[in-house]
PDB file of C-alpha atoms and ligand atoms in Angstrom:
ATOM      1  CA  UNK A   9     -13.981 -34.063 -62.706  1.00 92.00           C
ATOM      2  CA  UNK A  10     -11.716 -31.030 -63.006  1.00 97.00           C
ATOM      3  CA  UNK A  11      -8.055 -31.954 -62.425  1.00 98.00           C
ATOM      4  CA  UNK A  12      -6.233 -28.831 -63.715  1.00 98.00           C
ATOM      5  CA  UNK A  13      -6.559 -25.200 -64.722  1.00 98.00           C
ATOM      6  CA  UNK A  14      -4.768 -23.603 -67.586  1.00 98.00           C
ATOM      7  CA  UNK A  15      -4.450 -19.836 -67.318  1.00 98.00           C
ATOM      8  CA  UNK A  16      -3.829 -17.241 -69.950  1.00 98.00           C
ATOM      9  CA  UNK A  17      -1.489 -14.572 -68.475  1.00 98.00           C
ATOM     10  CA  UNK A  18      -2.033 -11.080 -69.992  1.00 97.00           C
ATOM     11  CA  UNK A  19      -5.391  -9.833 -68.760  1.00 95.00           C
ATOM     12  CA  UNK A  20      -6.134 -12.859 -66.613  1.00 97.00           C
ATOM     13  CA  UNK A  21      -3.248 -13.138 -64.101  1.00 98.00           C
ATOM     14  CA  UNK A  22      -1.841  -9.564 -64.391  1.00 97.00           C
ATOM     15  CA  UNK A  23      -2.993  -6.356 -66.011  1.00 93.00           C
ATOM     16  CA  UNK A  24      -0.252  -6.317 -68.709  1.00 95.00           C
ATOM     17  CA  UNK A  25      -2.824  -6.339 -71.473  1.00 93.00           C
ATOM     18  CA  UNK A  26      -2.872  -2.539 -71.037  1.00 94.00           C
ATOM     19  CA  UNK A  27       0.902  -2.402 -71.722  1.00 96.00           C
ATOM     20  CA  UNK A  28       0.484  -4.430 -74.941  1.00 97.00           C
ATOM     21  CA  UNK A  29      -2.180  -1.964 -76.051  1.00 97.00           C
ATOM     22  CA  UNK A  30      -0.165   1.067 -75.211  1.00 97.00           C
ATOM     23  CA  UNK A  31       2.912  -0.226 -77.015  1.00 98.00           C
ATOM     24  CA  UNK A  32       0.958  -1.276 -80.171  1.00 98.00           C
ATOM     25  CA  UNK A  33      -0.855   2.187 -80.134  1.00 97.00           C
ATOM     26  CA  UNK A  34       2.448   3.933 -79.982  1.00 98.00           C
ATOM     27  CA  UNK A  35       3.699   1.866 -82.972  1.00 98.00           C
ATOM     28  CA  UNK A  36       0.498   2.469 -84.935  1.00 98.00           C
ATOM     29  CA  UNK A  37       0.777   6.261 -84.259  1.00 97.00           C
ATOM     30  CA  UNK A  38       4.372   6.206 -85.430  1.00 97.00           C
ATOM     31  CA  UNK A  39       3.154   4.727 -88.795  1.00 97.00           C
ATOM     32  CA  UNK A  40       0.143   7.039 -88.934  1.00 97.00           C
ATOM     33  CA  UNK A  41      -2.268   4.087 -88.711  1.00 97.00           C
ATOM     34  CA  UNK A  42      -5.474   4.669 -86.813  1.00 96.00           C
ATOM     35  CA  UNK A  43      -5.805   2.074 -84.047  1.00 96.00           C
ATOM     36  CA  UNK A  44      -8.807   1.835 -81.725  1.00 95.00           C
ATOM     37  CA  UNK A  45      -9.615  -0.087 -78.575  1.00 93.00           C
ATOM     38  CA  UNK A  46     -12.021  -2.275 -80.518  1.00 93.00           C
ATOM     39  CA  UNK A  47      -9.225  -3.197 -82.937  1.00 96.00           C
ATOM     40  CA  UNK A  48      -7.080  -3.988 -79.939  1.00 95.00           C
ATOM     41  CA  UNK A  49      -9.611  -6.704 -78.943  1.00 91.00           C
ATOM     42  CA  UNK A  50      -8.645  -8.429 -82.136  1.00 94.00           C
ATOM     43  CA  UNK A  51      -4.950  -8.508 -81.069  1.00 96.00           C
ATOM     44  CA  UNK A  52      -5.516  -9.953 -77.580  1.00 94.00           C
ATOM     45  CA  UNK A  53      -4.088 -13.409 -77.433  1.00 95.00           C
ATOM     46  CA  UNK A  54      -2.498 -13.123 -80.827  1.00 95.00           C
ATOM     47  CA  UNK A  55       1.236 -13.525 -81.309  1.00 96.00           C
ATOM     48  CA  UNK A  56       3.495 -10.539 -81.759  1.00 97.00           C
ATOM     49  CA  UNK A  57       4.159 -11.168 -85.456  1.00 97.00           C
ATOM     50  CA  UNK A  58       0.464 -11.750 -86.258  1.00 96.00           C
ATOM     51  CA  UNK A  59      -0.473  -8.609 -84.340  1.00 97.00           C
ATOM     52  CA  UNK A  60       1.922  -6.527 -86.390  1.00 98.00           C
ATOM     53  CA  UNK A  61       0.594  -8.098 -89.654  1.00 98.00           C
ATOM     54  CA  UNK A  62      -2.986  -7.075 -88.622  1.00 97.00           C
ATOM     55  CA  UNK A  63      -1.963  -3.468 -87.855  1.00 98.00           C
ATOM     56  CA  UNK A  64      -0.146  -3.190 -91.109  1.00 98.00           C
ATOM     57  CA  UNK A  65      -3.111  -4.579 -92.976  1.00 98.00           C
ATOM     58  CA  UNK A  66      -5.437  -2.054 -91.280  1.00 97.00           C
ATOM     59  CA  UNK A  67      -3.088   0.619 -92.492  1.00 97.00           C
ATOM     60  CA  UNK A  68      -2.660  -0.889 -95.890  1.00 97.00           C
ATOM     61  CA  UNK A  69       1.057  -0.771 -95.510  1.00 97.00           C
ATOM     62  CA  UNK A  70       3.479  -3.404 -96.945  1.00 97.00           C
ATOM     63  CA  UNK A  71       6.903  -3.764 -95.536  1.00 97.00           C
ATOM     64  CA  UNK A  72       9.808  -6.132 -95.948  1.00 98.00           C
ATOM     65  CA  UNK A  73      10.802  -8.636 -93.321  1.00 97.00           C
ATOM     66  CA  UNK A  74      13.767  -6.672 -91.987  1.00 98.00           C
ATOM     67  CA  UNK A  75      11.510  -3.741 -91.311  1.00 98.00           C
ATOM     68  CA  UNK A  76       8.842  -5.799 -89.713  1.00 98.00           C
ATOM     69  CA  UNK A  77      11.434  -7.334 -87.378  1.00 98.00           C
ATOM     70  CA  UNK A  78      12.693  -3.790 -86.538  1.00 98.00           C
ATOM     71  CA  UNK A  79       9.078  -2.734 -85.640  1.00 98.00           C
ATOM     72  CA  UNK A  80       8.420  -5.774 -83.526  1.00 98.00           C
ATOM     73  CA  UNK A  81      11.597  -5.170 -81.597  1.00 98.00           C
ATOM     74  CA  UNK A  82      10.641  -1.593 -81.051  1.00 98.00           C
ATOM     75  CA  UNK A  83       7.183  -2.557 -79.853  1.00 98.00           C
ATOM     76  CA  UNK A  84       8.650  -5.128 -77.497  1.00 98.00           C
ATOM     77  CA  UNK A  85      11.200  -2.632 -76.151  1.00 98.00           C
ATOM     78  CA  UNK A  86       8.248  -0.212 -75.369  1.00 98.00           C
ATOM     79  CA  UNK A  87       6.337  -3.074 -73.853  1.00 98.00           C
ATOM     80  CA  UNK A  88       9.269  -4.056 -71.570  1.00 98.00           C
ATOM     81  CA  UNK A  89       9.687  -0.385 -70.551  1.00 98.00           C
ATOM     82  CA  UNK A  90       6.053  -0.218 -69.539  1.00 97.00           C
ATOM     83  CA  UNK A  91       6.085  -3.414 -67.662  1.00 97.00           C
ATOM     84  CA  UNK A  92       9.479  -2.908 -65.946  1.00 96.00           C
ATOM     85  CA  UNK A  93       7.943  -2.155 -62.683  1.00 95.00           C
ATOM     86  CA  UNK A  94       5.437  -5.036 -62.673  1.00 97.00           C
ATOM     87  CA  UNK A  95       5.331  -6.846 -59.295  1.00 96.00           C
ATOM     88  CA  UNK A  96       3.077  -8.906 -57.093  1.00 96.00           C
ATOM     89  CA  UNK A  97       0.851  -5.966 -56.332  1.00 94.00           C
ATOM     90  CA  UNK A  98      -0.142  -5.913 -60.041  1.00 94.00           C
ATOM     91  CA  UNK A  99      -1.728  -9.308 -60.035  1.00 96.00           C
ATOM     92  CA  UNK A 100      -5.451  -9.164 -60.758  1.00 97.00           C
ATOM     93  CA  UNK A 101      -7.803  -9.332 -57.726  1.00 95.00           C
ATOM     94  CA  UNK A 102      -8.486 -12.952 -56.652  1.00 97.00           C
ATOM     95  CA  UNK A 103      -5.620 -14.545 -58.531  1.00 98.00           C
ATOM     96  CA  UNK A 104      -3.183 -15.238 -55.589  1.00 97.00           C
ATOM     97  CA  UNK A 105      -5.916 -16.655 -53.393  1.00 97.00           C
ATOM     98  CA  UNK A 106      -7.191 -18.820 -56.212  1.00 98.00           C
ATOM     99  CA  UNK A 107      -3.753 -20.240 -57.098  1.00 98.00           C
ATOM    100  CA  UNK A 108      -3.245 -21.051 -53.441  1.00 98.00           C
ATOM    101  CA  UNK A 109      -6.587 -22.845 -53.104  1.00 98.00           C
ATOM    102  CA  UNK A 110      -5.866 -24.836 -56.244  1.00 98.00           C
ATOM    103  CA  UNK A 111      -2.462 -25.857 -54.889  1.00 98.00           C
ATOM    104  CA  UNK A 112      -3.927 -26.976 -51.500  1.00 98.00           C
ATOM    105  CA  UNK A 113      -6.537 -29.100 -53.323  1.00 98.00           C
ATOM    106  CA  UNK A 114      -4.069 -30.795 -55.764  1.00 98.00           C
ATOM    107  CA  UNK A 115      -5.612 -29.239 -58.766  1.00 98.00           C
ATOM    108  CA  UNK A 116      -2.742 -28.762 -61.207  1.00 98.00           C
ATOM    109  CA  UNK A 117      -1.821 -25.325 -62.640  1.00 98.00           C
ATOM    110  CA  UNK A 118      -0.543 -24.518 -66.073  1.00 98.00           C
ATOM    111  CA  UNK A 119       0.039 -21.441 -68.225  1.00 98.00           C
ATOM    112  CA  UNK A 120      -1.128 -21.156 -71.725  1.00 98.00           C
ATOM    113  CA  UNK A 121       0.156 -17.731 -73.036  1.00 98.00           C
ATOM    114  CA  UNK A 122       1.027 -16.507 -76.522  1.00 97.00           C
ATOM    115  CA  UNK A 123       3.624 -14.154 -74.886  1.00 98.00           C
ATOM    116  CA  UNK A 124       7.344 -14.657 -75.291  1.00 98.00           C
ATOM    117  CA  UNK A 125       7.730 -12.517 -72.119  1.00 98.00           C
ATOM    118  CA  UNK A 126       5.586 -14.761 -69.927  1.00 97.00           C
ATOM    119  CA  UNK A 127       8.395 -16.384 -67.918  1.00 97.00           C
ATOM    120  CA  UNK A 128       9.876 -12.990 -67.063  1.00 97.00           C
ATOM    121  CA  UNK A 129       6.542 -11.627 -66.014  1.00 98.00           C
ATOM    122  CA  UNK A 130       5.721 -14.596 -63.851  1.00 98.00           C
ATOM    123  CA  UNK A 131       9.105 -14.199 -62.252  1.00 97.00           C
ATOM    124  CA  UNK A 132       8.431 -10.519 -61.408  1.00 97.00           C
ATOM    125  CA  UNK A 133       5.154 -11.562 -59.815  1.00 97.00           C
ATOM    126  CA  UNK A 134       6.895 -14.259 -57.667  1.00 97.00           C
ATOM    127  CA  UNK A 135       4.437 -16.979 -58.719  1.00 97.00           C
ATOM    128  CA  UNK A 136       6.501 -19.288 -60.922  1.00 97.00           C
ATOM    129  CA  UNK A 137       6.493 -21.985 -58.234  1.00 97.00           C
ATOM    130  CA  UNK A 138       2.729 -22.445 -58.590  1.00 98.00           C
ATOM    131  CA  UNK A 139       2.985 -23.752 -62.157  1.00 98.00           C
ATOM    132  CA  UNK A 140       3.299 -27.266 -63.044  1.00 98.00           C
ATOM    133  CA  UNK A 141       3.782 -26.424 -66.719  1.00 98.00           C
ATOM    134  CA  UNK A 142       4.355 -23.212 -68.679  1.00 98.00           C
ATOM    135  CA  UNK A 143       3.560 -23.091 -72.374  1.00 98.00           C
ATOM    136  CA  UNK A 144       4.401 -19.728 -73.796  1.00 98.00           C
ATOM    137  CA  UNK A 145       4.968 -17.910 -77.145  1.00 97.00           C
ATOM    138  CA  UNK A 146       8.476 -19.488 -77.370  1.00 97.00           C
ATOM    139  CA  UNK A 147       7.093 -23.097 -77.380  1.00 97.00           C
ATOM    140  CA  UNK A 148       4.264 -22.874 -79.887  1.00 97.00           C
ATOM    141  CA  UNK A 149       4.011 -22.544 -83.635  1.00 95.00           C
ATOM    142  CA  UNK A 150       0.323 -21.693 -84.039  1.00 95.00           C
ATOM    143  CA  UNK A 151      -1.196 -18.591 -82.316  1.00 92.00           C
ATOM    144  CA  UNK A 152      -4.481 -18.625 -80.656  1.00 96.00           C
ATOM    145  CA  UNK A 153      -7.336 -19.250 -81.866  1.00 96.00           C
ATOM    146  CA  UNK A 154      -5.397 -22.419 -82.796  1.00 97.00           C
ATOM    147  CA  UNK A 155      -5.676 -24.599 -79.646  1.00 98.00           C
ATOM    148  CA  UNK A 156      -1.981 -25.734 -79.704  1.00 98.00           C
ATOM    149  CA  UNK A 157      -0.950 -23.759 -76.646  1.00 98.00           C
ATOM    150  CA  UNK A 158      -3.675 -25.387 -74.488  1.00 98.00           C
ATOM    151  CA  UNK A 159      -3.303 -28.883 -76.058  1.00 98.00           C
ATOM    152  CA  UNK A 160       0.448 -28.766 -75.241  1.00 98.00           C
ATOM    153  CA  UNK A 161      -0.442 -27.810 -71.708  1.00 98.00           C
ATOM    154  CA  UNK A 162      -2.809 -30.852 -71.411  1.00 98.00           C
ATOM    155  CA  UNK A 163      -0.196 -33.146 -72.881  1.00 98.00           C
ATOM    156  CA  UNK A 164       2.464 -31.969 -70.299  1.00 98.00           C
ATOM    157  CA  UNK A 165      -0.025 -32.401 -67.543  1.00 98.00           C
ATOM    158  CA  UNK A 166      -0.913 -35.803 -68.856  1.00 98.00           C
ATOM    159  CA  UNK A 167      -4.653 -34.889 -68.793  1.00 98.00           C
ATOM    160  CA  UNK A 168      -7.557 -34.747 -71.192  1.00 98.00           C
ATOM    161  CA  UNK A 169      -8.902 -31.329 -72.234  1.00 98.00           C
ATOM    162  CA  UNK A 170     -12.283 -32.369 -70.616  1.00 98.00           C
ATOM    163  CA  UNK A 171     -10.481 -32.471 -67.257  1.00 98.00           C
ATOM    164  CA  UNK A 172      -9.128 -28.929 -67.594  1.00 98.00           C
ATOM    165  CA  UNK A 173     -10.621 -25.447 -67.219  1.00 98.00           C
ATOM    166  CA  UNK A 174      -9.089 -22.698 -69.271  1.00 98.00           C
ATOM    167  CA  UNK A 175      -9.317 -19.028 -67.945  1.00 98.00           C
ATOM    168  CA  UNK A 176      -9.202 -16.520 -70.819  1.00 98.00           C
ATOM    169  CA  UNK A 177      -9.718 -12.738 -71.454  1.00 96.00           C
ATOM    170  CA  UNK A 178      -9.374 -12.888 -75.155  1.00 95.00           C
ATOM    171  CA  UNK A 179     -11.776 -13.966 -77.798  1.00 95.00           C
ATOM    172  CA  UNK A 180      -9.042 -15.712 -79.731  1.00 96.00           C
ATOM    173  CA  UNK A 181      -8.122 -17.580 -76.427  1.00 98.00           C
ATOM    174  CA  UNK A 182     -11.754 -18.645 -75.728  1.00 98.00           C
ATOM    175  CA  UNK A 183     -12.004 -19.968 -79.294  1.00 98.00           C
ATOM    176  CA  UNK A 184      -8.697 -21.799 -78.814  1.00 98.00           C
ATOM    177  CA  UNK A 185      -9.944 -23.444 -75.656  1.00 98.00           C
ATOM    178  CA  UNK A 186     -13.323 -24.420 -77.175  1.00 98.00           C
ATOM    179  CA  UNK A 187     -11.613 -25.760 -80.400  1.00 98.00           C
ATOM    180  CA  UNK A 188      -9.375 -27.875 -78.096  1.00 98.00           C
ATOM    181  CA  UNK A 189     -12.322 -29.395 -76.161  1.00 98.00           C
ATOM    182  CA  UNK A 190     -11.546 -27.644 -72.930  1.00 98.00           C
ATOM    183  CA  UNK A 191     -13.965 -26.098 -70.435  1.00 98.00           C
ATOM    184  CA  UNK A 192     -13.519 -22.292 -70.614  1.00 98.00           C
ATOM    185  CA  UNK A 193     -14.344 -19.453 -68.269  1.00 98.00           C
ATOM    186  CA  UNK A 194     -14.021 -15.960 -69.967  1.00 98.00           C
ATOM    187  CA  UNK A 195     -12.770 -13.092 -67.843  1.00 97.00           C
ATOM    188  CA  UNK A 196     -14.253  -9.826 -68.963  1.00 96.00           C
ATOM    189  CA  UNK A 197     -17.124  -8.789 -71.293  1.00 95.00           C
ATOM    190  CA  UNK A 198     -19.841 -11.413 -71.695  1.00 96.00           C
ATOM    191  CA  UNK A 199     -20.779 -10.125 -75.145  1.00 95.00           C
ATOM    192  CA  UNK A 200     -17.174 -10.262 -76.445  1.00 94.00           C
ATOM    193  CA  UNK A 201     -16.486 -13.690 -74.883  1.00 96.00           C
ATOM    194  CA  UNK A 202     -19.878 -15.241 -75.683  1.00 96.00           C
ATOM    195  CA  UNK A 203     -18.215 -18.414 -76.988  1.00 97.00           C
ATOM    196  CA  UNK A 204     -16.963 -19.207 -73.383  1.00 98.00           C
ATOM    197  CA  UNK A 205     -19.011 -21.728 -71.214  1.00 97.00           C
ATOM    198  CA  UNK A 206     -19.413 -18.902 -68.654  1.00 97.00           C
ATOM    199  CA  UNK A 207     -18.056 -15.373 -68.342  1.00 98.00           C
ATOM    200  CA  UNK A 208     -17.266 -13.430 -65.087  1.00 98.00           C
ATOM    201  CA  UNK A 209     -16.131  -9.831 -64.991  1.00 96.00           C
ATOM    202  CA  UNK A 210     -12.937 -10.647 -63.139  1.00 96.00           C
ATOM    203  CA  UNK A 211     -11.077 -13.277 -61.195  1.00 96.00           C
ATOM    204  CA  UNK A 212     -12.244 -11.713 -57.895  1.00 97.00           C
ATOM    205  CA  UNK A 213     -13.919 -14.162 -55.636  1.00 96.00           C
ATOM    206  CA  UNK A 214     -12.995 -17.193 -57.950  1.00 98.00           C
ATOM    207  CA  UNK A 215     -12.929 -20.478 -56.070  1.00 98.00           C
ATOM    208  CA  UNK A 216     -12.782 -24.135 -56.955  1.00 98.00           C
ATOM    209  CA  UNK A 217     -16.438 -24.390 -56.028  1.00 98.00           C
ATOM    210  CA  UNK A 218     -17.383 -21.409 -58.181  1.00 98.00           C
ATOM    211  CA  UNK A 219     -15.253 -22.644 -61.134  1.00 98.00           C
ATOM    212  CA  UNK A 220     -16.896 -26.140 -60.936  1.00 97.00           C
ATOM    213  CA  UNK A 221     -20.427 -24.583 -60.925  1.00 97.00           C
ATOM    214  CA  UNK A 222     -19.606 -22.291 -63.806  1.00 97.00           C
ATOM    215  CA  UNK A 223     -18.566 -25.149 -66.079  1.00 96.00           C
ATOM    216  CA  UNK A 224     -20.900 -27.829 -64.818  1.00 91.00           C
ATOM    217  CA  UNK A 225     -23.477 -27.310 -67.527  1.00 75.00           C
ATOM    218  CA  UNK A 226     -21.367 -27.469 -70.637  1.00 69.00           C
TER     219      UNK A 226
HETATM  220  C1  BG6 B  18      -0.612 -12.257 -75.517  1.00 97.63           C
HETATM  221  C2  BG6 B  18      -1.193 -10.883 -75.514  1.00 97.63           C
HETATM  222  O1  BG6 B  18      -0.665 -12.859 -74.341  1.00 97.63           O
HETATM  223  O2  BG6 B  18       0.721 -12.312 -75.952  1.00 97.63           O
HETATM  224  C3  BG6 B  18      -0.988 -10.190 -76.865  1.00 97.63           C
HETATM  225  O3  BG6 B  18      -2.617 -10.992 -75.211  1.00 97.63           O
HETATM  226  C4  BG6 B  18       0.448 -10.259 -77.176  1.00 97.63           C
HETATM  227  O4  BG6 B  18      -1.401  -8.836 -76.705  1.00 97.63           O
HETATM  228  C5  BG6 B  18       0.971 -11.700 -77.230  1.00 97.63           C
HETATM  229  O5  BG6 B  18       0.778  -9.696 -78.456  1.00 97.63           O
HETATM  230  C6  BG6 B  18       2.513 -11.859 -77.603  1.00 97.63           C
HETATM  231  O6  BG6 B  18       3.231 -11.214 -76.552  1.00 97.63           O
HETATM  232  P1  BG6 B  18       4.860 -10.920 -76.615  1.00 97.63           P
HETATM  233  O7  BG6 B  18       5.022 -10.580 -75.148  1.00 97.63           O
HETATM  234  O8  BG6 B  18       5.402 -12.202 -77.024  1.00 97.63           O
HETATM  235  O9  BG6 B  18       4.942  -9.787 -77.564  1.00 97.63           O
HETATM  236 MG1   MG B  19      -4.940 -12.505 -72.470  1.00 97.63          MG
END
Protein backbone atom coordinates (compact mmCIF):
# COMPACT_ATOMS: atom_id res chain seq x y z
CA UNK A 1 0.00 0.00 0.00
CA UNK A 2 1.55 3.31 -1.09
CA UNK A 3 0.95 6.04 1.50
CA UNK A 4 3.37 8.76 0.41
CA UNK A 5 5.62 10.08 -2.34
CA UNK A 6 9.03 11.66 -1.84
CA UNK A 7 10.11 13.90 -4.67
CA UNK A 8 13.57 14.97 -5.66
CA UNK A 9 13.32 18.60 -6.81
CA UNK A 10 15.93 19.58 -9.42
CA UNK A 11 14.99 17.77 -12.64
CA UNK A 12 11.83 16.16 -11.25
CA UNK A 13 9.60 19.02 -10.10
CA UNK A 14 11.27 21.84 -11.96
CA UNK A 15 13.83 22.14 -14.72
CA UNK A 16 16.53 23.73 -12.56
CA UNK A 17 19.01 20.92 -13.29
CA UNK A 18 19.98 22.89 -16.41
CA UNK A 19 20.91 25.91 -14.26
CA UNK A 20 23.14 23.80 -11.99
CA UNK A 21 24.83 22.42 -15.13
CA UNK A 22 25.29 25.89 -16.63
CA UNK A 23 26.79 27.27 -13.42
CA UNK A 24 29.18 24.31 -12.93
CA UNK A 25 30.20 24.55 -16.57
CA UNK A 26 31.00 28.24 -16.14
CA UNK A 27 33.05 27.46 -13.06
CA UNK A 28 34.91 24.59 -14.78
CA UNK A 29 35.62 26.89 -17.75
CA UNK A 30 37.03 29.54 -15.43
CA UNK A 31 39.45 26.91 -14.08
CA UNK A 32 40.20 25.55 -17.59
CA UNK A 33 38.81 22.15 -16.61
CA UNK A 34 37.04 20.30 -19.45
CA UNK A 35 33.49 19.41 -18.33
CA UNK A 36 31.01 17.41 -20.39
CA UNK A 37 27.32 16.61 -20.13
CA UNK A 38 28.24 12.99 -19.30
CA UNK A 39 30.32 14.18 -16.37
CA UNK A 40 27.42 16.36 -15.30
CA UNK A 41 25.29 13.20 -14.89
CA UNK A 42 27.65 12.28 -12.05
CA UNK A 43 26.93 15.59 -10.31
CA UNK A 44 23.15 15.27 -10.35
CA UNK A 45 21.79 14.75 -6.86
CA UNK A 46 25.22 15.35 -5.35
CA UNK A 47 25.81 18.13 -2.81
CA UNK A 48 27.49 21.40 -3.74
CA UNK A 49 30.73 20.59 -1.94
CA UNK A 50 31.00 17.06 -3.34
CA UNK A 51 30.26 18.36 -6.84
CA UNK A 52 33.13 20.85 -6.55
CA UNK A 53 35.46 18.13 -5.25
CA UNK A 54 34.62 15.95 -8.28
CA UNK A 55 35.27 18.78 -10.75
CA UNK A 56 38.59 19.64 -9.08
CA UNK A 57 39.59 15.96 -9.15
CA UNK A 58 38.76 15.76 -12.87
CA UNK A 59 41.01 18.77 -13.43
CA UNK A 60 43.65 17.40 -11.03
CA UNK A 61 43.58 20.68 -9.17
CA UNK A 62 44.18 20.97 -5.44
CA UNK A 63 42.95 24.02 -3.54
CA UNK A 64 42.74 25.11 0.08
CA UNK A 65 39.41 25.31 1.90
CA UNK A 66 39.09 29.08 1.65
CA UNK A 67 39.44 28.93 -2.13
CA UNK A 68 36.91 26.07 -2.34
CA UNK A 69 34.38 28.10 -0.36
CA UNK A 70 34.97 31.06 -2.65
CA UNK A 71 34.32 28.88 -5.72
CA UNK A 72 31.17 27.33 -4.23
CA UNK A 73 29.85 30.79 -3.41
CA UNK A 74 30.54 31.89 -6.96
CA UNK A 75 28.79 28.85 -8.45
CA UNK A 76 25.81 29.44 -6.19
CA UNK A 77 25.66 33.12 -7.12
CA UNK A 78 25.54 32.16 -10.82
CA UNK A 79 22.92 29.47 -10.08
CA UNK A 80 20.78 32.03 -8.24
CA UNK A 81 21.15 34.47 -11.14
CA UNK A 82 20.05 31.82 -13.65
CA UNK A 83 17.10 30.70 -11.53
CA UNK A 84 15.98 34.19 -10.49
CA UNK A 85 13.00 34.17 -12.82
CA UNK A 86 11.79 30.66 -11.97
CA UNK A 87 8.03 30.56 -11.50
CA UNK A 88 5.07 28.18 -11.65
CA UNK A 89 5.32 27.98 -15.45
CA UNK A 90 8.71 26.27 -15.07
CA UNK A 91 7.26 23.26 -13.32
CA UNK A 92 7.78 20.11 -15.35
CA UNK A 93 4.76 18.81 -17.25
CA UNK A 94 2.42 16.73 -15.16
CA UNK A 95 3.76 17.84 -11.76
CA UNK A 96 1.01 20.24 -10.60
CA UNK A 97 -1.78 17.84 -11.61
CA UNK A 98 -0.09 14.91 -9.89
CA UNK A 99 0.51 16.86 -6.65
CA UNK A 100 -3.15 17.85 -6.66
CA UNK A 101 -4.30 14.25 -7.21
CA UNK A 102 -2.06 13.01 -4.38
CA UNK A 103 -3.49 15.66 -2.03
CA UNK A 104 -7.08 14.81 -2.91
CA UNK A 105 -6.40 11.15 -2.23
CA UNK A 106 -4.60 11.68 1.08
CA UNK A 107 -1.29 10.37 -0.18
CA UNK A 108 1.34 12.33 1.70
CA UNK A 109 3.96 14.40 -0.08
CA UNK A 110 7.57 15.04 0.86
CA UNK A 111 10.66 16.56 -0.67
CA UNK A 112 14.03 14.79 -0.63
CA UNK A 113 16.51 17.17 -2.22
CA UNK A 114 20.27 17.69 -1.82
CA UNK A 115 19.83 21.38 -2.60
CA UNK A 116 20.22 24.10 0.00
CA UNK A 117 18.12 26.30 -2.29
CA UNK A 118 15.10 23.97 -2.29
CA UNK A 119 12.79 26.02 -0.03
CA UNK A 120 13.42 29.15 -2.04
CA UNK A 121 12.66 27.38 -5.33
CA UNK A 122 9.46 25.75 -3.99
CA UNK A 123 8.36 29.17 -2.80
CA UNK A 124 8.93 30.64 -6.26
CA UNK A 125 6.86 27.81 -7.74
CA UNK A 126 4.06 28.48 -5.23
CA UNK A 127 3.77 24.81 -4.21
CA UNK A 128 5.15 24.85 -0.65
CA UNK A 129 1.67 24.15 0.74
CA UNK A 130 1.57 20.70 -0.89
CA UNK A 131 4.45 19.38 1.19
CA UNK A 132 4.00 17.54 4.49
CA UNK A 133 7.75 17.43 4.97
CA UNK A 134 10.75 19.04 3.32
CA UNK A 135 14.18 17.48 3.71
CA UNK A 136 16.80 19.52 1.88
CA UNK A 137 20.55 20.03 1.72
CA UNK A 138 20.50 22.05 4.95
CA UNK A 139 19.14 19.11 6.96
CA UNK A 140 21.34 16.23 5.85
CA UNK A 141 24.93 15.21 6.46
CA UNK A 142 25.34 12.55 3.79
CA UNK A 143 24.81 13.30 0.12
CA UNK A 144 22.95 10.92 -2.21
CA UNK A 145 23.65 8.03 -2.98
CA UNK A 146 23.47 7.75 0.82
CA UNK A 147 19.78 7.22 1.69
CA UNK A 148 19.74 9.73 4.58
CA UNK A 149 17.62 12.34 2.80
CA UNK A 150 14.83 9.87 2.05
CA UNK A 151 15.07 8.00 5.36
CA UNK A 152 14.61 11.30 7.20
CA UNK A 153 11.59 11.98 5.02
CA UNK A 154 10.11 8.59 5.94
CA UNK A 155 10.78 9.24 9.63
CA UNK A 156 9.07 12.63 9.51
CA UNK A 157 6.10 11.10 7.70
CA UNK A 158 6.06 8.26 10.25
CA UNK A 159 5.99 5.70 7.45
CA UNK A 160 8.11 2.77 6.34
CA UNK A 161 10.19 3.08 3.13
CA UNK A 162 8.12 0.22 1.66
CA UNK A 163 5.06 2.50 1.86
CA UNK A 164 6.74 5.31 -0.09
CA UNK A 165 7.56 5.92 -3.76
CA UNK A 166 10.59 8.10 -4.54
CA UNK A 167 10.70 10.07 -7.81
CA UNK A 168 14.26 10.74 -9.01
CA UNK A 169 16.08 11.96 -12.14
CA UNK A 170 19.62 11.26 -10.88
CA UNK A 171 21.45 7.96 -10.67
CA UNK A 172 22.76 8.94 -7.22
CA UNK A 173 19.15 9.55 -6.13
CA UNK A 174 17.87 6.25 -7.51
CA UNK A 175 20.70 4.47 -5.68
CA UNK A 176 19.84 6.36 -2.48
CA UNK A 177 16.18 5.37 -2.72
CA UNK A 178 16.93 1.71 -3.38
CA UNK A 179 19.58 1.61 -0.62
CA UNK A 180 16.92 2.91 1.77
CA UNK A 181 14.35 0.27 0.77
CA UNK A 182 11.99 2.62 -1.09
CA UNK A 183 10.10 2.04 -4.30
CA UNK A 184 11.65 4.25 -6.95
CA UNK A 185 10.47 5.64 -10.26
CA UNK A 186 13.22 7.15 -12.39
CA UNK A 187 12.45 10.21 -14.49
CA UNK A 188 14.61 10.37 -17.61
CA UNK A 189 16.86 7.94 -19.46
CA UNK A 190 16.11 4.26 -18.79
CA UNK A 191 19.75 3.27 -19.36
CA UNK A 192 21.16 5.82 -16.93
CA UNK A 193 18.51 5.05 -14.30
CA UNK A 194 18.42 1.27 -14.75
CA UNK A 195 18.61 0.73 -10.98
CA UNK A 196 15.10 2.21 -10.54
CA UNK A 197 12.05 -0.07 -10.35
CA UNK A 198 10.67 1.65 -13.42
CA UNK A 199 11.72 4.59 -15.57
CA UNK A 200 9.49 7.04 -17.42
CA UNK A 201 10.74 9.81 -19.71
CA UNK A 202 8.96 12.58 -17.79
CA UNK A 203 6.28 13.27 -15.16
CA UNK A 204 3.77 13.96 -17.92
CA UNK A 205 0.62 11.90 -17.42
CA UNK A 206 1.74 10.62 -14.00
CA UNK A 207 -1.18 9.51 -11.85
CA UNK A 208 -1.69 7.43 -8.73
CA UNK A 209 -2.92 4.52 -10.85
CA UNK A 210 0.15 4.70 -13.11
CA UNK A 211 2.54 5.07 -10.17
CA UNK A 212 1.08 2.02 -8.43
CA UNK A 213 1.26 -0.08 -11.58
CA UNK A 214 4.88 0.99 -12.19
CA UNK A 215 6.06 -0.15 -8.75
CA UNK A 216 3.74 -3.12 -8.29
CA UNK A 217 6.26 -5.75 -9.43
CA UNK A 218 9.25 -4.81 -7.31
C1 LIG B 1 20.76 18.65 -6.29
C2 LIG B 1 21.19 18.90 -7.72
O1 LIG B 1 19.37 18.63 -6.23
O2 LIG B 1 21.24 19.68 -5.43
C3 LIG B 1 22.69 19.09 -7.81
O3 LIG B 1 20.82 17.75 -8.50
C4 LIG B 1 23.11 20.20 -6.85
O4 LIG B 1 23.03 19.42 -9.13
C5 LIG B 1 22.66 19.85 -5.44
O5 LIG B 1 24.52 20.36 -6.86
C6 LIG B 1 23.05 20.91 -4.41
O6 LIG B 1 22.37 22.09 -4.73
P1 LIG B 1 22.63 23.51 -4.06
O7 LIG B 1 21.44 24.33 -4.52
O8 LIG B 1 22.63 23.31 -2.58
O9 LIG B 1 23.92 23.99 -4.58
MG1 LIG C 1 17.44 15.79 -9.41
